[in-house]
mmCIF file of C-alpha atoms in Angstrom:
data_model
loop_
_atom_site.group_PDB
_atom_site.id
_atom_site.type_symbol
_atom_site.label_atom_id
_atom_site.label_comp_id
_atom_site.label_asym_id
_atom_site.label_seq_id
_atom_site.Cartn_x
_atom_site.Cartn_y
_atom_site.Cartn_z
ATOM 1 C CA MET A 1 18.192 -94.796 181.353
ATOM 2 C CA SER A 2 21.964 -93.520 181.249
ATOM 3 C CA PRO A 3 23.134 -90.640 183.681
ATOM 4 C CA LYS A 4 23.495 -87.251 182.887
ATOM 5 C CA ARG A 5 26.345 -85.296 181.885
ATOM 6 C CA LEU A 6 26.946 -81.662 184.073
ATOM 7 C CA VAL A 7 28.140 -78.940 181.809
ATOM 8 C CA PHE A 8 28.777 -75.598 182.960
ATOM 9 C CA LYS A 9 27.811 -72.427 181.128
ATOM 10 C CA LYS A 10 28.770 -68.687 180.882
ATOM 11 C CA ILE A 11 27.426 -66.120 178.099
ATOM 12 C CA SER A 12 28.395 -62.603 177.247
ATOM 13 C CA LYS A 13 26.804 -60.136 178.326
ATOM 14 C CA ASP A 14 25.385 -58.521 175.368
ATOM 15 C CA LYS A 15 25.097 -62.458 174.263
ATOM 16 C CA SER A 16 27.130 -62.897 171.739
ATOM 17 C CA VAL A 17 29.706 -65.620 173.102
ATOM 18 C CA GLY A 18 29.026 -68.765 175.811
ATOM 19 C CA VAL A 19 31.673 -71.098 176.949
ATOM 20 C CA TYR A 20 30.784 -74.680 177.508
ATOM 21 C CA LEU A 21 32.915 -76.673 179.713
ATOM 22 C CA PRO A 22 31.672 -80.173 180.279
ATOM 23 C CA LYS A 23 34.866 -79.371 184.240
ATOM 24 C CA ARG A 24 35.742 -76.916 185.666
ATOM 25 C CA ASP A 25 39.009 -78.739 187.369
ATOM 26 C CA PHE A 26 41.432 -80.755 185.562
ATOM 27 C CA VAL A 27 43.818 -82.907 186.285
ATOM 28 C CA ASP A 28 47.076 -83.770 186.281
ATOM 29 C CA HIS A 29 48.596 -87.619 185.907
ATOM 30 C CA CYS A 30 52.455 -86.471 186.049
ATOM 31 C CA ASP A 31 52.908 -88.169 182.364
ATOM 32 C CA PHE A 32 49.421 -86.378 181.068
ATOM 33 C CA VAL A 33 47.085 -83.408 181.832
ATOM 34 C CA ASP A 34 43.883 -83.049 180.952
ATOM 35 C CA PRO A 35 42.977 -81.166 177.952
ATOM 36 C CA VAL A 36 40.738 -78.048 178.086
ATOM 37 C CA ASP A 37 38.001 -78.804 175.498
ATOM 38 C CA GLY A 38 34.436 -77.385 175.203
ATOM 39 C CA VAL A 39 32.344 -75.045 173.241
ATOM 40 C CA VAL A 40 31.338 -72.451 172.299
ATOM 41 C CA VAL A 41 27.991 -70.398 170.315
ATOM 42 C CA ILE A 42 27.982 -66.913 168.972
ATOM 43 C CA ASP A 43 26.067 -65.602 167.765
ATOM 44 C CA PRO A 44 26.679 -64.358 163.711
ATOM 45 C CA ALA A 45 24.298 -60.939 163.776
ATOM 46 C CA GLN A 46 26.313 -60.154 167.931
ATOM 47 C CA CYS A 47 29.336 -60.378 166.413
ATOM 48 C CA LYS A 48 29.170 -57.850 163.548
ATOM 49 C CA GLY A 49 31.573 -59.617 161.412
ATOM 50 C CA LYS A 50 34.500 -60.034 163.774
ATOM 51 C CA LYS A 51 36.292 -62.698 164.346
ATOM 52 C CA VAL A 52 35.766 -64.840 167.863
ATOM 53 C CA TYR A 53 39.007 -65.973 169.879
ATOM 54 C CA VAL A 54 39.122 -68.798 172.802
ATOM 55 C CA MET A 55 42.273 -68.250 174.970
ATOM 56 C CA LEU A 56 43.926 -70.820 177.657
ATOM 57 C CA SER A 57 45.932 -69.057 179.877
ATOM 58 C CA CYS A 58 47.745 -69.341 183.614
ATOM 59 C CA SER A 59 49.317 -66.988 185.300
ATOM 60 C CA PHE A 60 51.201 -65.827 188.813
ATOM 61 C CA ARG A 61 49.052 -62.960 190.012
ATOM 62 C CA TYR A 62 50.018 -60.779 193.252
ATOM 63 C CA GLY A 63 46.849 -58.499 193.316
ATOM 64 C CA ARG A 64 44.678 -56.707 190.847
ATOM 65 C CA ASP A 65 45.608 -55.578 187.650
ATOM 66 C CA ASP A 66 43.892 -52.125 188.451
ATOM 67 C CA MET A 67 46.634 -52.348 191.787
ATOM 68 C CA ASP A 68 49.955 -52.450 188.787
ATOM 69 C CA VAL A 69 52.319 -49.058 189.454
ATOM 70 C CA MET A 70 55.166 -47.472 187.820
ATOM 71 C CA GLY A 71 55.133 -50.477 185.132
ATOM 72 C CA VAL A 72 55.396 -52.312 187.992
ATOM 73 C CA ALA A 73 52.964 -55.767 186.945
ATOM 74 C CA PHE A 74 51.159 -57.879 189.794
ATOM 75 C CA ARG A 75 50.509 -59.356 187.730
ATOM 76 C CA ARG A 76 52.631 -62.727 184.787
ATOM 77 C CA ASP A 77 51.522 -65.035 182.290
ATOM 78 C CA ILE A 78 53.236 -67.796 182.759
ATOM 79 C CA PHE A 79 51.754 -69.852 179.289
ATOM 80 C CA LEU A 80 49.613 -67.363 177.185
ATOM 81 C CA CYS A 81 47.499 -69.859 173.975
ATOM 82 C CA THR A 82 44.559 -68.116 171.734
ATOM 83 C CA ARG A 83 43.003 -69.839 168.596
ATOM 84 C CA GLN A 84 40.418 -68.627 166.747
ATOM 85 C CA VAL A 85 36.902 -70.376 166.468
ATOM 86 C CA TYR A 86 34.794 -68.067 163.885
ATOM 87 C CA PRO A 87 35.187 -67.895 161.354
ATOM 88 C CA ALA A 88 36.512 -71.578 161.535
ATOM 89 C CA LEU A 89 40.360 -72.333 159.963
ATOM 90 C CA GLN A 90 39.081 -75.698 159.328
ATOM 91 C CA ASP A 91 35.782 -78.120 159.031
ATOM 92 C CA VAL A 92 34.453 -78.612 162.011
ATOM 93 C CA GLU A 93 34.713 -82.193 161.867
ATOM 94 C CA ARG A 94 38.450 -81.721 162.380
ATOM 95 C CA SER A 95 38.202 -79.749 165.296
ATOM 96 C CA THR A 96 36.289 -81.302 167.068
ATOM 97 C CA HIS A 97 38.492 -84.211 169.322
ATOM 98 C CA THR A 98 35.946 -85.713 172.038
ATOM 99 C CA LYS A 99 32.802 -87.540 172.222
ATOM 100 C CA MET A 100 31.230 -85.072 174.444
ATOM 101 C CA GLN A 101 31.958 -81.976 172.203
ATOM 102 C CA GLU A 102 30.355 -84.115 169.860
ATOM 103 C CA ASN A 103 27.564 -84.585 172.097
ATOM 104 C CA LEU A 104 27.711 -81.368 172.937
ATOM 105 C CA ILE A 105 27.283 -79.706 168.822
ATOM 106 C CA ARG A 106 24.881 -81.658 168.448
ATOM 107 C CA LYS A 107 22.870 -80.169 171.316
ATOM 108 C CA LEU A 108 23.577 -76.361 170.424
ATOM 109 C CA GLY A 109 22.902 -76.256 166.821
ATOM 110 C CA HIS A 110 25.168 -75.230 163.829
ATOM 111 C CA ASP A 111 26.374 -71.972 165.720
ATOM 112 C CA ALA A 112 28.313 -74.534 167.787
ATOM 113 C CA TYR A 113 32.287 -74.314 167.294
ATOM 114 C CA PRO A 114 34.239 -76.527 169.570
ATOM 115 C CA PHE A 115 37.768 -76.526 170.895
ATOM 116 C CA PHE A 116 41.136 -77.839 172.797
ATOM 117 C CA PHE A 117 43.822 -76.844 174.521
ATOM 118 C CA GLU A 118 46.889 -79.386 175.682
ATOM 119 C CA PHE A 119 49.037 -77.773 178.556
ATOM 120 C CA PRO A 120 52.131 -78.105 178.806
ATOM 121 C CA ASP A 121 54.042 -80.557 181.100
ATOM 122 C CA ASN A 122 56.212 -77.903 183.483
ATOM 123 C CA LEU A 123 53.108 -75.988 183.858
ATOM 124 C CA PRO A 124 52.274 -75.317 187.905
ATOM 125 C CA CYS A 125 48.819 -76.587 189.548
ATOM 126 C CA SER A 126 46.254 -73.593 191.015
ATOM 127 C CA VAL A 127 46.680 -72.784 194.771
ATOM 128 C CA CYS A 128 45.601 -69.436 196.588
ATOM 129 C CA LEU A 129 47.408 -67.653 199.608
ATOM 130 C CA GLN A 130 44.564 -67.089 201.945
ATOM 131 C CA PRO A 131 44.394 -62.495 202.401
ATOM 132 C CA GLY A 132 44.862 -61.342 205.271
ATOM 133 C CA PRO A 133 41.626 -58.696 207.134
ATOM 134 C CA SER A 134 43.865 -55.717 206.280
ATOM 135 C CA ASP A 135 44.772 -57.599 202.899
ATOM 136 C CA VAL A 136 41.096 -56.743 201.010
ATOM 137 C CA GLY A 137 41.421 -57.270 197.400
ATOM 138 C CA LYS A 138 45.232 -58.774 197.374
ATOM 139 C CA ARG A 139 46.004 -62.529 196.587
ATOM 140 C CA CYS A 140 48.721 -64.632 195.754
ATOM 141 C CA GLN A 141 47.785 -67.122 193.050
ATOM 142 C CA VAL A 142 48.679 -68.926 190.130
ATOM 143 C CA GLU A 143 45.255 -69.335 188.278
ATOM 144 C CA PHE A 144 44.440 -70.628 185.101
ATOM 145 C CA GLU A 145 41.427 -69.714 182.890
ATOM 146 C CA VAL A 146 39.774 -69.733 180.246
ATOM 147 C CA LYS A 147 38.559 -66.660 177.613
ATOM 148 C CA ALA A 148 36.127 -66.063 174.644
ATOM 149 C CA PHE A 149 35.823 -62.567 173.275
ATOM 150 C CA VAL A 150 34.934 -60.511 170.330
ATOM 151 C CA GLY A 151 37.587 -58.881 167.836
ATOM 152 C CA ASP A 152 38.932 -57.819 164.822
ATOM 153 C CA ASN A 153 42.156 -59.357 166.325
ATOM 154 C CA GLU A 154 43.773 -61.735 169.203
ATOM 155 C CA ASP A 155 45.908 -58.898 170.688
ATOM 156 C CA GLU A 156 42.873 -56.540 170.170
ATOM 157 C CA LYS A 157 41.243 -55.841 174.125
ATOM 158 C CA ALA A 158 38.693 -57.309 174.452
ATOM 159 C CA GLN A 159 35.351 -55.702 175.506
ATOM 160 C CA LYS A 160 33.848 -56.494 178.501
ATOM 161 C CA LYS A 161 30.221 -57.477 176.939
ATOM 162 C CA SER A 162 31.001 -59.410 174.373
ATOM 163 C CA SER A 163 33.537 -61.754 176.669
ATOM 164 C CA VAL A 164 33.495 -64.234 178.976
ATOM 165 C CA LYS A 165 35.995 -66.022 181.851
ATOM 166 C CA LEU A 166 36.226 -68.453 183.475
ATOM 167 C CA ALA A 167 37.919 -69.802 185.839
ATOM 168 C CA ILE A 168 39.104 -73.387 186.243
ATOM 169 C CA ARG A 169 41.704 -75.684 188.027
ATOM 170 C CA LYS A 170 44.542 -77.569 187.568
ATOM 171 C CA ILE A 171 44.832 -80.575 190.316
ATOM 172 C CA GLN A 172 46.992 -83.301 191.285
ATOM 173 C CA TYR A 173 46.054 -86.547 192.489
ATOM 174 C CA ALA A 174 48.208 -88.483 194.812
ATOM 175 C CA PRO A 175 50.296 -90.692 193.079
ATOM 176 C CA GLU A 176 49.336 -94.651 192.933
ATOM 177 C CA GLU A 177 52.592 -96.049 194.622
ATOM 178 C CA ARG A 178 53.815 -97.693 197.496
ATOM 179 C CA GLU A 179 56.754 -96.120 199.459
ATOM 180 C CA ALA A 180 57.805 -96.714 203.343
ATOM 181 C CA PRO A 181 56.439 -95.257 206.481
ATOM 182 C CA PRO A 182 58.474 -92.171 206.731
ATOM 183 C CA VAL A 183 60.010 -92.161 209.693
ATOM 184 C CA GLY A 184 61.779 -88.726 211.679
ATOM 185 C CA GLU A 185 64.365 -89.016 214.198
ATOM 186 C CA THR A 186 66.614 -86.859 216.155
ATOM 187 C CA LYS A 187 69.642 -87.155 219.470
ATOM 188 C CA CYS A 188 70.852 -83.741 221.440
ATOM 189 C CA GLU A 189 73.163 -83.760 223.506
ATOM 190 C CA PHE A 190 72.977 -81.303 226.776
ATOM 191 C CA VAL A 191 76.502 -79.537 228.683
ATOM 192 C CA MET A 192 76.030 -80.994 232.406
ATOM 193 C CA SER A 193 74.087 -84.513 230.740
ATOM 194 C CA GLU A 194 76.212 -87.273 230.081
ATOM 195 C CA LYS A 195 73.689 -88.846 227.526
ATOM 196 C CA PRO A 196 71.480 -87.519 225.062
ATOM 197 C CA LEU A 197 68.197 -86.713 224.899
ATOM 198 C CA LEU A 198 66.788 -88.961 221.697
ATOM 199 C CA MET A 199 63.325 -88.363 219.871
ATOM 200 C CA LYS A 200 61.696 -90.693 216.884
ATOM 201 C CA ALA A 201 58.440 -90.196 215.442
ATOM 202 C CA LYS A 202 56.934 -91.989 212.655
ATOM 203 C CA LEU A 203 53.815 -91.869 210.826
ATOM 204 C CA ASP A 204 51.625 -94.936 208.644
ATOM 205 C CA LYS A 205 52.576 -94.148 205.597
ATOM 206 C CA GLY A 206 53.519 -90.902 203.012
ATOM 207 C CA THR A 207 50.854 -90.204 201.477
ATOM 208 C CA TYR A 208 47.452 -88.903 203.625
ATOM 209 C CA TYR A 209 44.227 -87.292 201.913
ATOM 210 C CA HIS A 210 42.270 -84.134 202.911
ATOM 211 C CA GLY A 211 40.331 -84.662 206.174
ATOM 212 C CA GLU A 212 41.769 -88.407 206.010
ATOM 213 C CA PRO A 213 43.187 -88.761 210.096
ATOM 214 C CA ILE A 214 46.812 -88.394 210.551
ATOM 215 C CA ASN A 215 49.075 -90.881 213.651
ATOM 216 C CA ILE A 216 51.505 -90.060 214.653
ATOM 217 C CA HIS A 217 53.968 -91.995 216.883
ATOM 218 C CA VAL A 218 55.601 -90.751 219.190
ATOM 219 C CA GLU A 219 58.689 -92.695 220.967
ATOM 220 C CA ILE A 220 61.245 -89.817 223.204
ATOM 221 C CA THR A 221 63.940 -92.085 225.277
ATOM 222 C CA ASN A 222 65.407 -89.441 227.569
ATOM 223 C CA SER A 223 68.494 -91.275 229.168
ATOM 224 C CA SER A 224 69.825 -87.386 229.210
ATOM 225 C CA GLY A 225 70.132 -84.700 232.906
ATOM 226 C CA LYS A 226 66.977 -83.047 232.644
ATOM 227 C CA ASP A 227 63.013 -83.162 232.721
ATOM 228 C CA VAL A 228 61.318 -82.717 229.656
ATOM 229 C CA LYS A 229 57.620 -81.018 229.635
ATOM 230 C CA ASP A 230 55.429 -78.998 227.359
ATOM 231 C CA LEU A 231 55.255 -82.069 224.397
ATOM 232 C CA SER A 232 53.238 -80.455 222.014
ATOM 233 C CA VAL A 233 51.925 -82.635 217.856
ATOM 234 C CA ALA A 234 51.290 -80.401 214.881
ATOM 235 C CA VAL A 235 50.604 -80.266 210.925
ATOM 236 C CA GLU A 236 52.444 -77.295 209.989
ATOM 237 C CA GLN A 237 51.819 -76.798 205.356
ATOM 238 C CA VAL A 238 55.088 -74.701 204.997
ATOM 239 C CA THR A 239 54.663 -72.530 201.184
ATOM 240 C CA ASN A 240 57.403 -71.147 199.044
ATOM 241 C CA VAL A 241 56.669 -68.254 197.758
ATOM 242 C CA VAL A 242 59.706 -69.255 194.299
ATOM 243 C CA LEU A 243 58.624 -66.347 191.355
ATOM 244 C CA TYR A 244 58.961 -62.886 192.905
ATOM 245 C CA SER A 245 59.908 -62.620 196.524
ATOM 246 C CA ASN A 246 61.269 -66.229 198.188
ATOM 247 C CA ASP A 247 58.438 -65.728 200.682
ATOM 248 C CA LYS A 248 58.550 -68.710 203.084
ATOM 249 C CA TYR A 249 54.809 -69.043 205.282
ATOM 250 C CA VAL A 250 54.951 -71.878 207.626
ATOM 251 C CA LYS A 251 50.344 -71.973 209.082
ATOM 252 C CA PRO A 252 50.113 -74.668 212.381
ATOM 253 C CA VAL A 253 46.642 -76.275 210.191
ATOM 254 C CA ALA A 254 46.120 -79.091 213.450
ATOM 255 C CA SER A 255 47.280 -79.908 216.462
ATOM 256 C CA GLU A 256 46.963 -81.273 220.253
ATOM 257 C CA GLU A 257 49.714 -79.659 223.264
ATOM 258 C CA THR A 258 49.939 -82.145 226.131
ATOM 259 C CA SER A 259 50.943 -81.164 229.960
ATOM 260 C CA ASP A 260 53.417 -84.471 230.055
ATOM 261 C CA VAL A 261 56.587 -84.541 231.285
ATOM 262 C CA ILE A 262 59.686 -87.617 230.924
ATOM 263 C CA PRO A 263 61.595 -87.046 234.021
ATOM 264 C CA ALA A 264 64.941 -87.426 233.588
ATOM 265 C CA GLY A 265 65.707 -91.323 233.014
ATOM 266 C CA THR A 266 63.253 -92.714 231.854
ATOM 267 C CA SER A 267 61.638 -94.055 228.260
ATOM 268 C CA TYR A 268 57.638 -91.562 226.885
ATOM 269 C CA LYS A 269 55.400 -93.731 223.744
ATOM 270 C CA ARG A 270 52.760 -91.887 223.084
ATOM 271 C CA ASP A 271 49.780 -92.054 219.453
ATOM 272 C CA PHE A 272 48.009 -89.144 218.158
ATOM 273 C CA THR A 273 46.005 -88.434 215.941
ATOM 274 C CA LEU A 274 44.778 -85.161 214.122
ATOM 275 C CA VAL A 275 42.977 -83.966 211.556
ATOM 276 C CA PRO A 276 44.625 -81.307 208.931
ATOM 277 C CA LEU A 277 41.573 -79.192 207.684
ATOM 278 C CA LEU A 278 41.073 -75.197 206.134
ATOM 279 C CA GLU A 279 37.721 -74.856 209.024
ATOM 280 C CA LYS A 280 40.246 -74.984 211.530
ATOM 281 C CA ALA A 281 42.338 -73.044 209.533
ATOM 282 C CA LYS A 282 40.667 -70.810 207.345
ATOM 283 C CA GLU A 283 41.193 -67.546 208.615
ATOM 284 C CA ARG A 284 45.290 -67.573 209.001
ATOM 285 C CA ARG A 285 46.679 -64.910 206.518
ATOM 286 C CA GLY A 286 49.069 -67.317 204.598
ATOM 287 C CA MET A 287 47.021 -69.599 203.936
ATOM 288 C CA ALA A 288 47.434 -71.979 200.839
ATOM 289 C CA LEU A 289 43.929 -73.043 199.110
ATOM 290 C CA ASP A 290 43.181 -74.865 196.152
ATOM 291 C CA GLY A 291 41.152 -73.028 194.863
ATOM 292 C CA LYS A 292 39.619 -69.335 197.078
ATOM 293 C CA LEU A 293 38.012 -69.629 200.131
ATOM 294 C CA LYS A 294 34.599 -68.348 198.728
ATOM 295 C CA HIS A 295 34.094 -71.271 196.950
ATOM 296 C CA GLY A 296 32.815 -74.446 198.887
ATOM 297 C CA ASP A 297 34.300 -76.690 196.712
ATOM 298 C CA THR A 298 37.969 -76.243 198.028
ATOM 299 C CA ASN A 299 40.438 -77.337 200.710
ATOM 300 C CA LEU A 300 43.778 -76.947 202.240
ATOM 301 C CA ALA A 301 46.770 -76.414 199.040
ATOM 302 C CA SER A 302 47.676 -79.761 198.449
ATOM 303 C CA SER A 303 50.980 -81.656 198.197
ATOM 304 C CA SER A 304 53.130 -79.784 195.537
ATOM 305 C CA ILE A 305 55.081 -82.819 192.748
ATOM 306 C CA ILE A 306 57.530 -81.480 191.575
ATOM 307 C CA LYS A 307 58.440 -83.116 188.466
ATOM 308 C CA ASP A 308 62.084 -83.565 186.631
ATOM 309 C CA ASP A 309 63.970 -81.018 183.937
ATOM 310 C CA VAL A 310 61.213 -78.529 185.655
ATOM 311 C CA LEU A 311 62.466 -75.244 187.290
ATOM 312 C CA LYS A 312 60.812 -74.324 190.914
ATOM 313 C CA GLU A 313 60.449 -71.068 189.123
ATOM 314 C CA VAL A 314 57.596 -71.152 187.370
ATOM 315 C CA LEU A 315 55.381 -73.518 189.277
ATOM 316 C CA GLY A 316 54.590 -69.633 191.242
ATOM 317 C CA MET A 317 54.347 -71.626 194.791
ATOM 318 C CA ILE A 318 55.663 -75.309 196.251
ATOM 319 C CA ILE A 319 53.562 -77.029 198.909
ATOM 320 C CA SER A 320 54.486 -79.518 201.298
ATOM 321 C CA TYR A 321 53.625 -80.573 204.443
ATOM 322 C CA LYS A 322 55.441 -81.949 208.066
ATOM 323 C CA VAL A 323 54.214 -83.016 211.793
ATOM 324 C CA VAL A 324 56.465 -81.265 213.653
ATOM 325 C CA VAL A 325 56.702 -83.236 217.743
ATOM 326 C CA ARG A 326 58.491 -80.426 219.966
ATOM 327 C CA VAL A 327 59.088 -80.703 223.490
ATOM 328 C CA LEU A 328 61.016 -77.804 226.157
ATOM 329 C CA ALA A 329 63.899 -80.019 227.827
ATOM 330 C CA ALA A 330 64.430 -77.874 230.794
ATOM 331 C CA GLY A 331 66.847 -78.078 233.383
ATOM 332 C CA LEU A 332 68.910 -75.869 236.284
ATOM 333 C CA ILE A 333 70.689 -73.563 233.798
ATOM 334 C CA GLY A 334 67.485 -72.637 231.418
ATOM 335 C CA SER A 335 65.839 -74.657 228.965
ATOM 336 C CA SER A 336 66.272 -76.091 225.583
ATOM 337 C CA GLU A 337 63.043 -76.965 223.432
ATOM 338 C CA VAL A 338 64.516 -79.702 220.788
ATOM 339 C CA ALA A 339 62.040 -80.978 217.499
ATOM 340 C CA VAL A 340 61.518 -83.496 215.130
ATOM 341 C CA GLU A 341 60.055 -82.922 212.066
ATOM 342 C CA VAL A 342 58.569 -86.024 209.642
ATOM 343 C CA PRO A 343 57.570 -84.463 205.873
ATOM 344 C CA PHE A 344 54.731 -86.182 204.317
ATOM 345 C CA ARG A 345 52.512 -85.705 201.708
ATOM 346 C CA LEU A 346 48.812 -84.360 201.433
ATOM 347 C CA MET A 347 46.434 -85.235 198.390
ATOM 348 C CA HIS A 348 43.652 -86.399 196.832
ATOM 349 C CA PRO A 349 42.431 -89.793 195.879
ATOM 350 C CA LYS A 350 43.044 -90.377 192.636
ATOM 351 C CA PRO A 351 38.291 -91.081 191.754
ATOM 352 C CA GLU A 352 36.977 -93.416 188.838
ATOM 353 C CA SER A 353 37.342 -91.960 185.485
ATOM 354 C CA ASP A 354 34.298 -90.763 183.910
ATOM 355 C CA LYS A 355 33.482 -91.855 179.706
ATOM 356 C CA ASP A 356 31.964 -89.202 177.375
ATOM 357 C CA CYS A 357 30.417 -92.270 175.970
ATOM 358 C CA ALA A 358 28.602 -92.830 178.600
ATOM 359 C CA PHE A 359 26.998 -89.146 179.294
ATOM 360 C CA GLU A 360 24.069 -89.232 176.851
ATOM 361 C CA ASP A 361 22.335 -87.136 178.249
ATOM 362 C CA LEU A 362 24.158 -83.076 179.107
ATOM 363 C CA GLU A 363 22.755 -81.181 182.001
ATOM 364 C CA PHE A 364 23.623 -76.615 181.787
ATOM 365 C CA GLN A 365 24.307 -75.195 184.965
ATOM 366 C CA GLU A 366 25.444 -71.570 185.267
ATOM 367 C CA PHE A 367 29.471 -71.163 185.792
ATOM 368 C CA LYS A 368 29.460 -70.362 188.939
ATOM 369 C CA ARG A 369 31.130 -71.691 192.417
ATOM 370 C CA THR A 370 29.631 -72.298 196.306
ATOM 371 C CA TYR A 371 30.125 -69.566 197.956
ATOM 372 C CA ILE A 372 30.705 -70.195 201.542
ATOM 373 C CA LYS A 373 27.954 -66.954 203.116
ATOM 374 C CA GLY A 374 29.320 -65.857 205.534
ATOM 375 C CA ILE A 375 33.427 -64.941 205.216
ATOM 376 C CA VAL A 376 33.267 -63.635 202.404
ATOM 377 C CA GLY A 377 32.250 -60.545 200.266
ATOM 378 C CA ALA A 378 29.329 -61.507 197.619
ATOM 379 C CA GLU A 379 31.338 -59.436 195.152
ATOM 380 C CA ASP A 380 34.459 -61.831 193.909
ATOM 381 C CA ASP A 381 36.603 -59.023 191.848
ATOM 382 C CA SER A 382 39.057 -62.198 190.540
ATOM 383 C CA PRO A 383 39.428 -61.146 186.560
ATOM 384 C CA ALA A 384 38.246 -64.926 185.582
ATOM 385 C CA GLU A 385 34.496 -64.607 187.782
ATOM 386 C CA GLY A 386 33.396 -61.368 186.086
#
């Protein structure tokens, strides 16, 4: 017996239109992006002679639509594409692109119409900054949305009862490439010391998966005349908001401190293991996530991979990670902080791909992400989940 393929569905309030999607996450493979292939089911009696459209959008948002004031929008559309699915502009066979669409149309009947979108090569991946306790209703995020609506034309403002919106994600997996383990080194010279303080930090590899322990090898050669103390090791997430504001957020996502002392004229070696996890940092304002915190399938945002010839401003937000080792060099005339940084990638491993033809039985599930109870209120003010 072949396994069942899960299909997500969402129906408008007046039952005039419904969207069926075989997945919610679409992968950017760097050289191509998974297309958005789905099916719209319409009720001709409810549509009352009007047309049905499907829209794929990518937008950068800071705040809600009802917060726009004095003509200053809190949302900018990065990509917008609308297609008419009913009445069909060509026969269903020519509009069907995938085996999954064929299965859905066979299952859902003659009122099912396929739609198919391809992402441009320069779009960012989904990312959301976690608001603080006093920032209720505000979000800074790059979001993707599939919307189906009934109207006389594609520019008409859709009525909520006759439209349906589904928030999807565009994500990336770690590239399959071998790279030299990253190393960071620094040399600090002090007044009244003939020799410097040397610090070195090294990782086992340049790309780690979410939830994977990061081994950090620290070496310190203290040839200076100062004692070194208060050593700390941290994994920090760096978010550069490159659209609108050029804001920069640096947030620790895992850390360890020691009381070790490295006296002048001695050397020191020690290995540390840190695991950056959302659970340890979920209440910090400005933390970048792959989705919203209330969604049970989200995690810390993955590192951004910037493609050649793509303007950074189009990406909305750029995410990176680094290991930072800090010490305090204490002397008679005061103390100085010395730090060394090692950049790395934090991403998801590439999963085994599912083939459409391997799934003949379809199981339909309401399109609604699992909430993490007790973290965020039950209501969802996202336009894509309304």
